[in-house]
JSON list of C-alpha atoms in Angstrom, two decimals:
[
{"chain": "A", "resi": 1270, "resn": "MET", "atom": "CA", "xyz": [0.00, 0.00, 0.00]},
{"chain": "A", "resi": 1271, "resn": "ASN", "atom": "CA", "xyz": [2.94, 2.37, 0.56]},
{"chain": "A", "resi": 1272, "resn": "THR", "atom": "CA", "xyz": [3.89, 2.17, -3.12]},
{"chain": "A", "resi": 1273, "resn": "PHE", "atom": "CA", "xyz": [0.41, 3.31, -4.07]},
{"chain": "A", "resi": 1274, "resn": "LYS", "atom": "CA", "xyz": [0.62, 6.30, -1.73]},
{"chain": "A", "resi": 1275, "resn": "LEU", "atom": "CA", "xyz": [4.04, 7.24, -3.07]},
{"chain": "A", "resi": 1276, "resn": "THR", "atom": "CA", "xyz": [2.82, 7.00, -6.65]},
{"chain": "A", "resi": 1277, "resn": "MET", "atom": "CA", "xyz": [-0.25, 9.09, -5.89]},
{"chain": "A", "resi": 1278, "resn": "PHE", "atom": "CA", "xyz": [2.00, 11.72, -4.28]},
{"chain": "A", "resi": 1279, "resn": "PHE", "atom": "CA", "xyz": [4.15, 11.92, -7.43]},
{"chain": "A", "resi": 1280, "resn": "PHE", "atom": "CA", "xyz": [1.16, 12.22, -9.74]},
{"chain": "A", "resi": 1281, "resn": "PHE", "atom": "CA", "xyz": [-0.45, 14.80, -7.48]},
{"chain": "A", "resi": 1282, "resn": "PHE", "atom": "CA", "xyz": [2.80, 16.76, -7.72]},
{"chain": "A", "resi": 1283, "resn": "LEU", "atom": "CA", "xyz": [2.83, 16.43, -11.51]},
{"chain": "A", "resi": 1284, "resn": "SER", "atom": "CA", "xyz": [-0.81, 17.49, -11.79]},
{"chain": "A", "resi": 1285, "resn": "LEU", "atom": "CA", "xyz": [-0.06, 20.61, -9.74]},
{"chain": "A", "resi": 1286, "resn": "GLU", "atom": "CA", "xyz": [2.75, 21.35, -12.14]},
{"chain": "A", "resi": 1287, "resn": "LEU", "atom": "CA", "xyz": [0.35, 21.36, -15.09]},
{"chain": "A", "resi": 1288, "resn": "VAL", "atom": "CA", "xyz": [-1.74, 24.10, -13.48]},
{"chain": "A", "resi": 1289, "resn": "GLN", "atom": "CA", "xyz": [0.98, 26.26, -11.93]},
{"chain": "A", "resi": 1290, "resn": "VAL", "atom": "CA", "xyz": [4.66, 25.42, -11.69]},
{"chain": "A", "resi": 1291, "resn": "PRO", "atom": "CA", "xyz": [6.01, 25.87, -8.16]},
{"chain": "A", "resi": 1292, "resn": "HIS", "atom": "CA", "xyz": [9.16, 27.98, -7.97]},
{"chain": "A", "resi": 1293, "resn": "ALA", "atom": "CA", "xyz": [11.19, 25.22, -6.34]},
{"chain": "A", "resi": 1294, "resn": "THR", "atom": "CA", "xyz": [10.45, 22.84, -9.21]},
{"chain": "A", "resi": 1295, "resn": "SER", "atom": "CA", "xyz": [12.77, 24.60, -11.62]},
{"chain": "A", "resi": 1296, "resn": "ARG", "atom": "CA", "xyz": [15.55, 24.46, -9.07]},
{"chain": "A", "resi": 1297, "resn": "TYR", "atom": "CA", "xyz": [15.22, 20.99, -7.56]},
{"chain": "A", "resi": 1298, "resn": "ALA", "atom": "CA", "xyz": [13.38, 19.02, -10.27]},
{"chain": "A", "resi": 1299, "resn": "SER", "atom": "CA", "xyz": [14.63, 20.60, -13.47]},
{"chain": "A", "resi": 1300, "resn": "PHE", "atom": "CA", "xyz": [14.57, 17.21, -15.18]},
{"chain": "A", "resi": 1301, "resn": "LEU", "atom": "CA", "xyz": [10.79, 17.60, -15.48]},
{"chain": "A", "resi": 1302, "resn": "PHE", "atom": "CA", "xyz": [11.33, 20.42, -18.00]},
{"chain": "A", "resi": 1303, "resn": "SER", "atom": "CA", "xyz": [12.62, 18.10, -20.74]},
{"chain": "A", "resi": 1304, "resn": "PHE", "atom": "CA", "xyz": [10.90, 15.28, -22.58]},
{"chain": "A", "resi": 1305, "resn": "ILE", "atom": "CA", "xyz": [13.68, 12.81, -21.69]},
{"chain": "A", "resi": 1306, "resn": "GLY", "atom": "CA", "xyz": [13.68, 13.73, -18.00]},
{"chain": "A", "resi": 1307, "resn": "ARG", "atom": "CA", "xyz": [9.93, 13.55, -17.69]},
{"chain": "A", "resi": 1308, "resn": "GLY", "atom": "CA", "xyz": [9.85, 10.31, -19.70]},
{"chain": "A", "resi": 1309, "resn": "VAL", "atom": "CA", "xyz": [12.46, 8.62, -17.51]},
{"chain": "A", "resi": 1310, "resn": "PHE", "atom": "CA", "xyz": [10.52, 9.77, -14.44]},
{"chain": "A", "resi": 1311, "resn": "TYR", "atom": "CA", "xyz": [7.31, 8.24, -15.82]},
{"chain": "A", "resi": 1312, "resn": "ILE", "atom": "CA", "xyz": [9.14, 5.02, -16.68]},
{"chain": "A", "resi": 1313, "resn": "PHE", "atom": "CA", "xyz": [10.52, 4.91, -13.13]},
{"chain": "A", "resi": 1314, "resn": "ILE", "atom": "CA", "xyz": [7.08, 5.38, -11.58]},
{"chain": "A", "resi": 1315, "resn": "GLY", "atom": "CA", "xyz": [5.59, 2.80, -13.97]},
{"chain": "A", "resi": 1316, "resn": "THR", "atom": "CA", "xyz": [8.17, 0.18, -13.04]},
{"chain": "A", "resi": 1317, "resn": "ILE", "atom": "CA", "xyz": [7.56, 0.79, -9.34]},
{"chain": "A", "resi": 1318, "resn": "LEU", "atom": "CA", "xyz": [3.95, -0.29, -9.89]},
{"chain": "A", "resi": 1319, "resn": "LEU", "atom": "CA", "xyz": [4.81, -3.49, -11.79]},
{"chain": "A", "resi": 1320, "resn": "HIS", "atom": "CA", "xyz": [4.11, -6.08, -9.10]},
{"chain": "A", "resi": 1321, "resn": "ASP", "atom": "CA", "xyz": [1.42, -8.02, -7.22]},
{"chain": "A", "resi": 1322, "resn": "HIS", "atom": "CA", "xyz": [-2.01, -7.23, -8.65]},
{"chain": "A", "resi": 1323, "resn": "VAL", "atom": "CA", "xyz": [-3.24, -7.17, -12.22]},
{"chain": "A", "resi": 1324, "resn": "LEU", "atom": "CA", "xyz": [-4.50, -3.59, -11.99]},
{"chain": "A", "resi": 1325, "resn": "ARG", "atom": "CA", "xyz": [-1.09, -2.39, -10.79]},
{"chain": "A", "resi": 1326, "resn": "ILE", "atom": "CA", "xyz": [0.61, -4.19, -13.66]},
{"chain": "A", "resi": 1327, "resn": "ILE", "atom": "CA", "xyz": [-1.80, -2.61, -16.15]},
{"chain": "A", "resi": 1328, "resn": "ALA", "atom": "CA", "xyz": [-1.43, 0.86, -14.62]},
{"chain": "A", "resi": 1329, "resn": "GLY", "atom": "CA", "xyz": [2.36, 0.53, -14.43]},
{"chain": "A", "resi": 1330, "resn": "SER", "atom": "CA", "xyz": [2.54, -0.60, -18.03]},
{"chain": "A", "resi": 1331, "resn": "ILE", "atom": "CA", "xyz": [0.41, 2.34, -19.22]},
{"chain": "A", "resi": 1332, "resn": "ILE", "atom": "CA", "xyz": [2.53, 4.83, -17.27]},
{"chain": "A", "resi": 1333, "resn": "ALA", "atom": "CA", "xyz": [5.76, 3.29, -18.57]},
{"chain": "A", "resi": 1334, "resn": "VAL", "atom": "CA", "xyz": [4.47, 3.46, -22.17]},
{"chain": "A", "resi": 1335, "resn": "ILE", "atom": "CA", "xyz": [3.59, 7.14, -21.65]},
{"chain": "A", "resi": 1336, "resn": "GLY", "atom": "CA", "xyz": [7.17, 7.60, -20.43]},
{"chain": "A", "resi": 1337, "resn": "LEU", "atom": "CA", "xyz": [8.50, 5.93, -23.57]},
{"chain": "A", "resi": 1338, "resn": "VAL", "atom": "CA", "xyz": [6.37, 8.30, -25.66]},
{"chain": "A", "resi": 1339, "resn": "TYR", "atom": "CA", "xyz": [7.86, 11.29, -23.83]},
{"chain": "A", "resi": 1340, "resn": "VAL", "atom": "CA", "xyz": [11.38, 9.99, -24.49]},
{"chain": "A", "resi": 1341, "resn": "ALA", "atom": "CA", "xyz": [10.51, 9.47, -28.18]},
{"chain": "A", "resi": 1342, "resn": "LEU", "atom": "CA", "xyz": [9.13, 13.03, -28.41]},
{"chain": "A", "resi": 1343, "resn": "GLU", "atom": "CA", "xyz": [12.59, 14.37, -27.59]},
{"chain": "A", "resi": 1344, "resn": "PHE", "atom": "CA", "xyz": [13.87, 13.05, -30.91]},
{"chain": "A", "resi": 1345, "resn": "VAL", "atom": "CA", "xyz": [11.03, 14.37, -33.08]},
{"chain": "A", "resi": 1346, "resn": "PRO", "atom": "CA", "xyz": [12.18, 17.75, -34.42]},
{"chain": "A", "resi": 1347, "resn": "ALA", "atom": "CA", "xyz": [8.67, 18.93, -35.36]},
{"chain": "A", "resi": 1348, "resn": "ILE", "atom": "CA", "xyz": [7.47, 18.83, -31.73]},
{"chain": "A", "resi": 1349, "resn": "GLN", "atom": "CA", "xyz": [8.08, 22.00, -29.74]},
{"chain": "A", "resi": 1350, "resn": "VAL", "atom": "CA", "xyz": [8.34, 22.08, -25.98]},
{"chain": "A", "resi": 1351, "resn": "PRO", "atom": "CA", "xyz": [5.02, 23.13, -24.37]},
{"chain": "A", "resi": 1352, "resn": "GLU", "atom": "CA", "xyz": [4.86, 26.32, -22.32]},
{"chain": "A", "resi": 1353, "resn": "ASN", "atom": "CA", "xyz": [4.70, 24.50, -18.98]},
{"chain": "A", "resi": 1354, "resn": "MET", "atom": "CA", "xyz": [7.95, 22.67, -19.79]},
{"chain": "A", "resi": 1355, "resn": "ARG", "atom": "CA", "xyz": [10.07, 25.72, -20.67]},
{"chain": "A", "resi": 1356, "resn": "LEU", "atom": "CA", "xyz": [12.71, 26.09, -17.99]},
{"chain": "A", "resi": 1357, "resn": "ASN", "atom": "CA", "xyz": [13.83, 29.57, -19.09]},
{"chain": "A", "resi": 1358, "resn": "ASP", "atom": "CA", "xyz": [10.44, 31.03, -18.18]},
{"chain": "A", "resi": 1359, "resn": "TYR", "atom": "CA", "xyz": [10.89, 29.92, -14.57]},
{"chain": "A", "resi": 1360, "resn": "ASP", "atom": "CA", "xyz": [14.57, 30.71, -14.01]},
{"chain": "A", "resi": 1361, "resn": "ASP", "atom": "CA", "xyz": [13.77, 34.35, -13.25]},
{"chain": "A", "resi": 1362, "resn": "ALA", "atom": "CA", "xyz": [11.06, 33.36, -10.80]},
{"chain": "A", "resi": 1363, "resn": "THR", "atom": "CA", "xyz": [13.31, 31.20, -8.62]},
{"chain": "A", "resi": 1364, "resn": "GLU", "atom": "CA", "xyz": [14.16, 32.61, -5.30]},
{"chain": "A", "resi": 1365, "resn": "THR", "atom": "CA", "xyz": [17.59, 32.43, -3.74]},
{"chain": "A", "resi": 1366, "resn": "ILE", "atom": "CA", "xyz": [17.89, 30.53, -0.52]}
]
């Protein structure tokens, strides 16, 4: 059950990022601002779910495939980075600690 809670925490964090990017994200989780970084993160979360029950295996497989799609998008030159994944827009907003 702890794996489920951890996975829900990560996806809650990612869903918050789609609405408004927290200032600390660009500093501490800058890998989420590239297709490869976000794809590897999704693959990691998907492989964490790949055990025990059938629904977890299905959910983990779907998340891992989405991660593979993100990694593949990095190598497609026609795809531009969406606004919420542009790190330069958030560099000025970071606060110094």
